[in-house]
Coordinates of C-alpha atoms and ligand atoms in Angstrom, one line a residue:
M1 CA 12.1 54.5 -11.6
L2 CA 10.5 56.6 -13.9
N3 CA 11.8 58.8 -16.7
R4 CA 11.1 62.2 -15.2
R5 CA 11.1 64.4 -18.2
H6 CA 9.0 62.1 -19.9
F7 CA 6.7 61.9 -17.0
L8 CA 6.3 65.5 -16.8
A9 CA 5.5 65.9 -20.6
T10 CA 2.9 63.3 -20.6
A11 CA 1.4 64.5 -17.3
T12 CA 1.2 68.3 -18.8
L13 CA -0.6 66.6 -21.8
A14 CA -3.2 64.8 -19.7
G15 CA -3.7 67.9 -17.7
L16 CA -3.4 66.3 -14.2
S17 CA -7.0 67.0 -13.5
A18 CA -8.3 64.8 -10.7
P19 CA -8.5 61.7 -11.0
A20 CA -5.2 62.0 -13.1
I21 CA -4.9 59.4 -15.7
L22 CA -1.6 59.1 -17.6
R23 CA -1.1 57.6 -21.0
A24 CA 2.0 55.6 -20.4
E25 CA 3.7 55.9 -23.7
A26 CA 6.8 53.9 -24.8
G27 CA 9.8 54.8 -22.6
F28 CA 7.4 56.0 -19.7
F29 CA 9.1 53.5 -17.2
R30 CA 12.9 53.9 -16.7
D31 CA 12.8 50.2 -15.3
F32 CA 10.7 47.2 -15.9
P33 CA 7.2 47.7 -14.4
F34 CA 6.3 44.4 -14.2
S35 CA 8.9 43.3 -11.8
L36 CA 6.6 41.4 -9.5
G37 CA 5.5 39.2 -12.4
V38 CA 1.9 38.0 -13.2
A39 CA -0.6 35.7 -11.7
A40 CA -4.0 34.2 -12.4
G41 CA -6.6 32.9 -9.9
D42 CA -9.9 31.9 -8.9
P43 CA -10.7 30.0 -12.0
A44 CA -14.2 29.3 -13.2
S45 CA -15.5 27.6 -16.4
D46 CA -15.6 30.8 -18.2
G47 CA -12.4 32.6 -16.9
F48 CA -10.3 33.5 -14.0
V49 CA -8.7 36.5 -12.6
I50 CA -5.5 37.9 -14.1
W51 CA -3.2 40.0 -12.0
T52 CA -0.2 42.1 -12.0
R53 CA 1.2 45.1 -10.1
L54 CA 3.2 48.1 -11.6
A55 CA 6.4 48.5 -9.6
P56 CA 9.5 49.6 -11.8
D57 CA 11.4 50.7 -8.5
P58 CA 9.7 47.6 -6.5
M59 CA 11.3 48.4 -3.0
A60 CA 10.8 52.1 -3.1
P61 CA 7.9 53.7 -1.5
H62 CA 4.8 53.0 -4.1
G63 CA 6.9 50.6 -6.1
G64 CA 8.3 54.0 -7.7
M65 CA 5.1 54.7 -9.4
P66 CA 3.5 58.3 -9.6
L67 CA 0.5 58.8 -7.7
V68 CA -1.8 58.7 -10.6
N69 CA -3.9 56.2 -12.5
I70 CA -2.3 54.4 -15.2
P71 CA -3.9 52.2 -17.9
V72 CA -2.8 48.7 -18.4
E73 CA -3.8 46.9 -21.5
W74 CA -4.2 43.1 -21.2
E75 CA -5.0 40.2 -23.7
V76 CA -5.8 36.6 -23.4
S77 CA -5.1 33.9 -26.0
P78 CA -5.7 30.2 -26.4
D79 CA -2.2 30.0 -28.2
S80 CA 1.2 30.9 -26.5
G81 CA 2.2 32.9 -29.4
F82 CA -0.9 35.1 -29.0
R83 CA -1.9 34.7 -32.7
E84 CA -5.6 34.8 -31.9
I85 CA -6.7 37.2 -29.1
V86 CA -10.0 36.2 -27.6
A87 CA -10.2 38.7 -24.9
K88 CA -8.7 42.0 -24.0
G89 CA -9.1 45.3 -22.5
T90 CA -7.7 48.2 -20.6
E91 CA -7.7 48.2 -16.6
L92 CA -6.6 51.1 -14.5
A93 CA -3.7 50.7 -11.9
R94 CA -4.7 52.9 -9.2
P95 CA -2.2 54.3 -6.6
E96 CA -4.9 53.6 -3.8
L97 CA -4.4 49.9 -4.6
G98 CA -0.6 49.9 -5.0
H99 CA -1.0 50.1 -8.7
S100 CA -2.3 46.3 -8.6
V101 CA -4.6 45.2 -11.4
H102 CA -7.3 42.7 -10.9
V103 CA -9.0 41.9 -14.2
E104 CA -12.0 39.3 -14.0
V105 CA -11.5 37.6 -17.5
A106 CA -14.8 35.9 -18.6
G107 CA -16.2 34.5 -21.9
L108 CA -13.7 31.9 -22.4
L109 CA -14.3 28.2 -23.0
P110 CA -14.3 25.7 -20.3
A111 CA -11.6 23.3 -19.4
R112 CA -8.5 24.4 -21.4
P113 CA -5.4 26.6 -20.9
Y114 CA -5.2 30.2 -21.9
Y115 CA -2.3 32.7 -21.9
Y116 CA -2.4 36.2 -20.8
R117 CA -0.1 39.2 -20.8
F118 CA -0.2 42.8 -19.9
T119 CA 1.4 46.1 -21.5
A120 CA 2.0 49.5 -20.2
G121 CA 4.2 52.1 -21.2
G122 CA 5.7 50.2 -24.3
E123 CA 6.6 47.4 -21.6
R124 CA 5.4 43.9 -21.7
S125 CA 4.9 41.6 -18.9
L126 CA 5.9 37.9 -18.5
R127 CA 3.4 35.6 -20.2
G128 CA 1.1 33.8 -17.8
R129 CA -0.9 30.6 -18.3
A130 CA -4.1 29.5 -16.5
R131 CA -6.7 26.8 -17.2
T132 CA -10.4 27.3 -17.2
L133 CA -12.5 24.8 -15.0
P134 CA -15.0 22.6 -16.5
V135 CA -18.5 23.4 -16.7
V136 CA -20.1 22.9 -13.2
G137 CA -21.8 19.4 -13.1
A138 CA -20.1 18.2 -16.4
E139 CA -19.0 14.9 -16.7
V140 CA -15.3 15.0 -15.8
D141 CA -13.2 11.9 -15.0
A142 CA -10.0 13.5 -13.5
L143 CA -8.5 16.4 -11.7
K144 CA -4.8 17.0 -10.5
F145 CA -4.3 20.0 -8.4
G146 CA -1.6 21.4 -6.2
V147 CA -1.9 22.5 -2.4
C148 CA 1.0 24.6 -0.9
G149 CA 1.6 27.5 1.7
C150 CA 3.7 28.7 4.5
Q151 CA 6.6 30.5 2.8
H152 CA 8.7 32.0 5.4
Y153 CA 11.2 33.9 3.3
E154 CA 13.9 33.8 5.9
S155 CA 13.7 30.1 6.6
G156 CA 14.6 29.0 3.1
F157 CA 14.5 29.6 -0.7
Y158 CA 11.6 28.7 -2.8
G159 CA 12.9 25.9 -4.8
A160 CA 9.8 23.9 -4.2
Y161 CA 7.9 26.4 -6.1
R162 CA 10.1 25.7 -9.2
H163 CA 9.0 22.1 -8.8
L164 CA 5.5 22.8 -8.5
A165 CA 5.7 25.1 -11.7
R166 CA 6.7 22.0 -13.5
E167 CA 3.8 19.9 -12.5
D168 CA 0.8 19.6 -14.8
L169 CA -2.0 21.0 -12.5
A170 CA -5.6 22.5 -13.0
F171 CA -4.9 25.0 -10.3
V172 CA -3.2 25.5 -6.9
Y173 CA -4.8 26.0 -3.6
H174 CA -2.6 28.4 -1.2
Y175 CA -3.5 27.8 2.4
G176 CA -1.6 31.2 3.5
D177 CA 1.2 32.3 5.3
F178 CA 2.1 33.7 2.1
I179 CA 4.3 36.4 4.2
Y180 CA 5.3 36.3 7.9
E181 CA 5.1 39.7 9.9
Y182 CA 8.6 39.4 11.7
Q183 CA 12.2 39.2 10.9
Q184 CA 14.4 36.7 12.7
D185 CA 17.9 37.3 13.7
Y186 CA 18.6 33.6 14.3
L187 CA 17.1 30.0 13.3
F188 CA 17.8 27.0 15.6
P189 CA 17.3 24.1 13.4
D190 CA 19.2 21.7 15.6
G191 CA 19.3 23.6 18.7
L192 CA 22.2 25.8 17.8
P193 CA 22.0 29.3 16.0
V194 CA 22.2 29.7 12.1
R195 CA 21.8 32.9 10.2
P196 CA 18.5 32.9 8.2
V197 CA 19.2 32.2 4.4
R198 CA 17.8 35.8 3.4
K199 CA 16.3 38.7 5.4
Y200 CA 13.0 40.2 5.3
A201 CA 13.6 43.9 4.8
L202 CA 11.7 45.1 7.6
R203 CA 11.8 44.1 11.3
G204 CA 8.2 44.2 11.8
L205 CA 4.8 45.2 9.7
Q206 CA 2.7 48.1 11.0
D207 CA 1.2 50.0 8.1
L208 CA 0.2 49.5 4.6
G209 CA 3.5 50.5 3.1
D210 CA 5.3 48.0 5.2
F211 CA 3.1 45.2 4.4
R212 CA 3.3 46.1 0.7
T213 CA 6.9 45.7 1.2
A214 CA 6.8 42.2 2.4
Y215 CA 4.6 41.2 -0.4
T216 CA 6.9 43.0 -2.9
Q217 CA 10.0 41.3 -1.5
T218 CA 8.3 37.9 -1.5
L219 CA 7.2 38.4 -5.2
L220 CA 10.7 39.4 -6.4
D221 CA 11.6 35.7 -6.0
I222 CA 11.8 34.3 -9.5
D223 CA 10.6 30.7 -8.4
M224 CA 7.5 32.3 -6.8
Q225 CA 7.0 34.1 -9.9
A226 CA 7.5 30.9 -12.0
A227 CA 4.7 29.1 -9.9
R228 CA 2.4 31.9 -10.0
S229 CA 2.9 32.5 -14.0
V230 CA 2.0 28.9 -14.8
H231 CA -0.7 27.9 -12.5
A232 CA -4.1 29.8 -11.4
F233 CA -4.0 30.1 -7.6
V234 CA -7.0 29.8 -5.2
S235 CA -5.5 32.2 -2.3
S236 CA -6.3 32.2 1.3
F237 CA -4.9 33.8 4.2
D238 CA -3.9 32.4 7.6
D239 CA -2.4 34.1 10.6
H240 CA 0.9 35.3 9.6
E241 CA -0.4 37.7 6.9
I242 CA -1.1 39.6 10.1
R243 CA 0.0 38.4 13.2
N244 CA 0.8 35.1 14.8
D245 CA -2.4 33.2 16.0
W246 CA -4.7 36.0 15.5
V247 CA -8.5 35.4 15.5
S248 CA -11.4 37.7 15.4
V249 CA -11.5 38.4 19.2
Y250 CA -9.6 41.5 20.1
D251 CA -10.4 41.9 23.8
D252 CA -7.8 39.3 24.8
W253 CA -5.0 40.7 22.7
K254 CA -3.8 43.1 25.5
L255 CA -3.3 40.1 27.7
D256 CA -1.5 38.0 25.1
L257 CA -1.8 34.9 26.9
D258 CA 0.3 33.0 24.4
G259 CA 3.2 35.2 25.2
N260 CA 4.4 35.5 21.8
D261 CA 4.4 39.1 21.7
P262 CA 4.6 41.2 24.9
D263 CA 4.1 44.3 23.0
A264 CA 0.8 43.0 21.3
P265 CA -1.3 46.5 20.7
P266 CA -4.6 47.1 22.2
P267 CA -7.6 45.9 20.1
E268 CA -8.5 49.1 18.5
V269 CA -4.8 49.4 17.4
F270 CA -4.7 46.0 16.3
M271 CA -7.7 46.6 13.9
L272 CA -5.9 49.3 12.0
R273 CA -3.0 47.0 11.6
K274 CA -5.3 44.2 10.1
Q275 CA -7.1 46.7 7.8
A276 CA -3.6 47.5 6.3
A277 CA -2.6 43.8 6.2
M278 CA -5.9 42.9 4.4
Q279 CA -5.5 45.6 1.7
A280 CA -1.9 44.6 1.0
W281 CA -3.0 40.9 0.7
Y282 CA -5.8 41.8 -1.6
E283 CA -3.5 44.0 -3.6
H284 CA -0.9 41.0 -4.1
M285 CA -3.5 38.1 -4.6
P286 CA -5.2 37.0 -7.8
V287 CA -8.5 37.0 -6.6
R288 CA -11.9 38.6 -7.5
K289 CA -13.0 42.1 -6.8
A290 CA -15.6 40.6 -4.4
L291 CA -12.6 40.0 -2.1
L292 CA -11.8 43.9 -2.0
P293 CA -11.7 44.4 1.9
R294 CA -14.5 46.3 3.3
G295 CA -14.0 47.7 6.9
G296 CA -10.9 45.6 7.3
M297 CA -12.8 42.3 6.4
I298 CA -12.2 40.1 3.4
N299 CA -15.3 37.8 2.3
A300 CA -12.8 35.0 1.6
H301 CA -14.9 31.8 1.9
R302 CA -16.0 30.6 -1.5
E303 CA -16.7 27.7 -3.7
L304 CA -14.9 25.8 -6.5
R305 CA -16.6 23.1 -8.5
Y306 CA -14.8 21.1 -10.9
G307 CA -17.4 19.4 -13.3
N308 CA -19.3 16.5 -11.4
L309 CA -16.0 15.4 -9.8
V310 CA -14.9 17.8 -6.9
S311 CA -16.9 20.5 -5.0
M312 CA -14.4 22.5 -3.0
Q313 CA -15.4 24.5 -0.1
V314 CA -12.5 27.2 0.7
L315 CA -12.9 28.3 4.2
D316 CA -11.6 31.2 6.5
T317 CA -10.8 29.9 9.9
R318 CA -9.3 33.1 11.1
Q319 CA -11.7 36.1 10.8
Y320 CA -14.9 34.7 12.6
R321 CA -13.0 32.7 15.1
D322 CA -13.4 33.0 18.7
N323 CA -10.4 33.4 20.9
Q324 CA -8.2 30.3 21.4
P325 CA -9.2 28.5 24.5
C326 CA -7.1 27.8 27.7
G327 CA -4.8 30.6 26.8
D328 CA -3.6 29.0 23.2
G329 CA -0.5 26.9 22.6
F330 CA -0.1 23.2 22.8
K331 CA -1.6 22.2 26.0
P332 CA -4.1 19.7 27.6
A333 CA -7.7 20.8 27.4
C334 CA -9.5 22.8 29.7
P335 CA -13.2 23.2 30.0
E336 CA -13.4 26.2 27.3
V337 CA -12.5 23.5 24.8
Y338 CA -16.0 22.1 25.1
S339 CA -17.8 25.4 25.1
K340 CA -21.0 24.9 23.2
D341 CA -21.0 28.5 21.9
A342 CA -17.6 28.4 20.4
Q343 CA -17.2 29.3 16.8
V344 CA -14.3 28.6 14.4
L345 CA -16.1 29.8 11.1
G346 CA -18.8 32.0 12.5
K347 CA -22.4 31.4 12.2
A348 CA -22.9 32.9 8.6
Q349 CA -19.9 31.0 7.3
E350 CA -21.0 27.7 9.0
D351 CA -24.4 28.1 7.5
W352 CA -23.2 28.8 4.1
L353 CA -20.9 25.7 4.5
A354 CA -23.9 23.4 5.6
K355 CA -25.9 24.7 2.7
N356 CA -23.0 24.0 0.1
L357 CA -21.7 20.6 1.4
G358 CA -23.0 17.9 -0.7
K359 CA -25.0 20.0 -2.8
G360 CA -24.6 19.4 -6.6
G361 CA -23.7 15.8 -5.9
A362 CA -20.0 16.0 -7.0
T363 CA -18.4 12.7 -6.1
W364 CA -15.8 14.4 -3.9
N365 CA -16.7 16.7 -1.0
A366 CA -13.5 18.7 -0.5
I367 CA -13.0 21.4 2.2
A368 CA -9.8 23.4 1.8
Q369 CA -8.6 25.4 4.9
Q370 CA -6.2 26.2 7.2
V371 CA -5.8 24.4 10.6
T372 CA -5.8 20.8 11.5
M373 CA -9.3 19.2 12.1
M374 CA -7.8 15.9 13.4
A375 CA -8.0 15.9 17.2
L376 CA -4.3 14.7 17.5
D377 CA -2.4 13.9 20.7
R378 CA 0.5 16.1 20.4
R379 CA 2.7 14.4 22.9
R380 CA 6.2 13.4 21.6
R381 CA 7.4 12.0 24.7
E382 CA 5.7 9.1 26.6
D383 CA 6.5 10.5 30.1
E384 CA 4.2 13.4 29.5
P385 CA 0.9 12.9 31.6
K386 CA -2.0 14.2 29.8
K387 CA -3.1 14.4 26.1
I388 CA -1.9 17.7 24.5
L389 CA -4.0 19.5 22.0
N390 CA -2.9 22.1 19.3
L391 CA -5.4 24.7 20.6
D392 CA -5.1 27.0 17.5
S393 CA -6.4 24.3 15.3
W394 CA -10.2 22.7 15.5
P395 CA -9.8 20.5 18.3
G396 CA -9.6 23.5 20.5
Y397 CA -13.1 24.2 19.6
E398 CA -14.8 20.9 20.1
A399 CA -18.6 21.8 19.4
P400 CA -17.8 23.3 15.9
R401 CA -15.5 20.5 15.1
E402 CA -18.2 17.9 15.8
R403 CA -20.8 19.7 13.9
I404 CA -18.9 19.6 10.8
L405 CA -18.0 15.8 11.4
S406 CA -21.4 15.1 12.0
R407 CA -22.2 16.7 8.6
F408 CA -19.4 14.6 7.0
A409 CA -21.2 11.7 8.6
G410 CA -24.1 12.0 6.4
L411 CA -22.0 12.4 3.3
K412 CA -19.6 10.2 1.3
N413 CA -16.1 11.0 0.4
C414 CA -15.2 13.9 2.5
V415 CA -11.8 15.3 2.0
V416 CA -10.1 17.9 4.1
L417 CA -7.0 19.9 3.0
T418 CA -5.0 21.7 5.5
G419 CA -1.8 23.8 6.1
D420 CA -0.4 25.6 9.1
E421 CA 1.5 22.8 10.7
H422 CA 4.8 23.0 8.5
Q423 CA 5.0 19.2 8.5
N424 CA 3.2 16.6 6.3
F425 CA 0.7 14.3 7.8
C426 CA -2.6 12.6 6.9
G427 CA -5.3 10.7 8.8
D428 CA -8.8 9.6 9.6
L429 CA -11.6 12.0 10.6
V430 CA -13.2 10.2 13.3
L431 CA -16.5 10.9 15.1
K432 CA -17.4 8.7 18.0
D433 CA -15.2 5.8 16.8
K434 CA -16.6 6.3 13.2
V435 CA -14.3 7.4 10.4
V436 CA -16.3 10.0 8.6
G437 CA -13.4 11.7 6.4
A438 CA -9.8 11.9 5.5
E439 CA -7.6 14.8 6.3
F440 CA -4.3 15.6 4.1
V441 CA -2.0 18.2 6.0
G442 CA 0.4 19.7 3.6
T443 CA 3.9 20.8 4.8
S444 CA 5.4 24.2 4.0
I445 CA 7.2 25.7 1.0
S446 CA 10.0 26.8 3.3
S447 CA 8.8 27.7 7.0
G448 CA 10.9 25.6 9.5
G449 CA 14.0 25.2 7.2
D450 CA 15.3 21.9 5.8
G451 CA 13.6 19.7 8.4
S452 CA 14.3 16.0 8.3
D453 CA 12.1 13.0 7.5
L454 CA 10.9 12.4 11.0
R455 CA 10.7 14.9 13.7
K456 CA 11.9 14.0 17.0
G457 CA 9.3 11.9 18.9
T458 CA 7.4 11.1 15.7
D459 CA 7.1 7.3 16.8
V460 CA 5.5 8.4 19.9
F461 CA 3.2 10.7 18.2
L462 CA 1.9 7.9 15.7
K463 CA 1.7 5.3 18.5
L464 CA -0.8 7.8 20.4
N465 CA -2.9 8.5 17.4
P466 CA -4.0 5.4 15.4
E467 CA -5.9 7.7 13.2
L468 CA -2.8 9.1 11.9
K469 CA -1.4 7.3 9.0
F470 CA 1.9 9.2 8.0
A471 CA 3.9 11.8 9.3
N472 CA 7.0 13.7 7.6
D473 CA 8.8 16.9 8.4
Q474 CA 10.2 18.1 5.1
R475 CA 9.4 20.9 3.1
G476 CA 7.5 20.7 -0.2
Y477 CA 4.0 20.6 -1.4
V478 CA 1.2 18.3 -2.0
V479 CA -0.4 17.1 -5.4
C480 CA -4.0 15.8 -5.2
D481 CA -4.7 13.4 -8.3
V482 CA -8.5 12.6 -8.2
N483 CA -10.7 10.4 -10.4
R484 CA -14.1 8.6 -10.0
E485 CA -12.2 5.8 -8.2
A486 CA -10.0 7.3 -5.9
W487 CA -8.5 10.6 -4.4
Q488 CA -4.8 10.1 -4.2
T489 CA -2.6 12.8 -2.1
H490 CA 1.2 12.8 -3.1
F491 CA 3.4 14.3 -0.7
M492 CA 6.1 15.8 -2.7
V493 CA 9.2 16.9 -0.8
V494 CA 12.6 18.5 -1.4
D495 CA 15.8 17.6 0.3
K496 CA 16.9 21.1 1.2
V497 CA 15.6 24.7 1.5
T498 CA 18.7 26.6 2.5
T499 CA 20.1 26.1 -0.8
P500 CA 18.4 28.0 -3.8
T501 CA 18.1 24.8 -5.9
N502 CA 17.0 21.5 -4.5
T503 CA 15.8 17.8 -5.5
L504 CA 12.3 16.8 -5.4
S505 CA 11.0 13.4 -4.6
K506 CA 7.6 11.8 -3.8
R507 CA 7.8 10.9 -0.2
A508 CA 4.6 9.2 0.3
T509 CA 1.0 8.8 -1.3
G510 CA -2.4 8.5 0.8
V511 CA -5.4 7.1 -0.9
V512 CA -9.1 7.5 -0.2
E513 CA -11.1 5.1 -2.3
N514 CA -14.5 6.2 -3.4
G515 CA -17.2 5.2 -0.8
V516 CA -14.5 4.1 1.8
A517 CA -14.0 6.7 4.5
G518 CA -10.4 7.1 5.6
I519 CA -6.9 6.8 4.1
R520 CA -4.7 4.0 3.3
M521 CA -1.2 4.5 2.2
A522 CA -0.1 3.3 -1.0
Ligands
FE2_1 FE1 3.0 28.9 8.5

């Protein structure tokens, strides 16, 4: 909330001519304006994005902010005490973008940590930390980074994020499902109803204000803030930022064959919701200004190169994808699965990927994306007659899946990082009986609740899928520990998410040796 008398006095001085810019002097904000914390993202060798959002009354409309531009000062230092300031400036927090601030800091030195902070109205934000990347192509021996996502607020607390914050990482890739678009009255962890551990404020999300509320509530979580304040995030979105299993094709939304939402809107109305959702995502993510939505679309695929060790292609598997075949869901394949025209990435993104993969000669060719690429048989009972596919993942689109695997076959050291499943697993990517790469699927921060070591039927699942090396149904995150000899992926799990704090352990490690396609468990 603002101090109204001070606001009016300052507003009068500023004249309130359009566009109004207030000088937010000391005492301007009645409450702490940096309530949603700070974040950094999209690191490069000379800088990164730093983010914050002014919200003195975070759950109120517009975060309790007046609808005027407010200047926010920022500074970057190599030391945690900010004795030396190496970059600083002022960025306008605009009401059109929820008073979010995205600063693309440049001119920094490569491969080292920096600290940053914001000031407005005499109030100072939490101190953030982020690392710059090594120079592209530079000789680099090691990289350690995190992978996480799927953080259904009602299913569990974010204790995993506090553990993630304590890891020594170069950056974190977030595969999406930062928010979920629905509220649940009950969860059924073992078939019996339990209450969600905490509730989303809104029953559903329709307009920009609703989506802002969901991000605001999520970011008020202090474990979430802890992780975002110490690691630069490379952020993606998946489906629940908008609606379960959405893809680019709107014509079929009226039919809603998957049956998840009988009230699904007609396509032209859904487009409006998507536009609001994309704007709110941008406003709350530490991403570059190139990702500002245009016409409701975000240009989210991008490349991250870590010296000469890793090149990582960050993909968008939602915005350009054809409708799920065979009516979506977990089902046996129908002929649509083999359609030659099917698209997952869309032609432009697929061409971009083809051009980038292997370019620059990094030791490891990584792909960071949302949905599983292994064509796994999802049966968990032996009496089910036919192979079952997850039609919302790559095996629902066999032609583009084979194109990408054929590309892997001509390269060395291809590693795919995936989310979406709310379980840990890893295995070999196989094309015509040849192992061409490795896939590590990370679990969820909270979605799915506490879970257990093995989901029911895991023995059948593993038996039916010889390429699968490991499966586990606990919550947590993944740490990739990469050097010239090997890529190690550690599956870090927590014992519970239904309690605010929990215990972390390393459940398993999958290893890919340099020059050997496929995974072995350490
Ligand atoms: Fe999810």
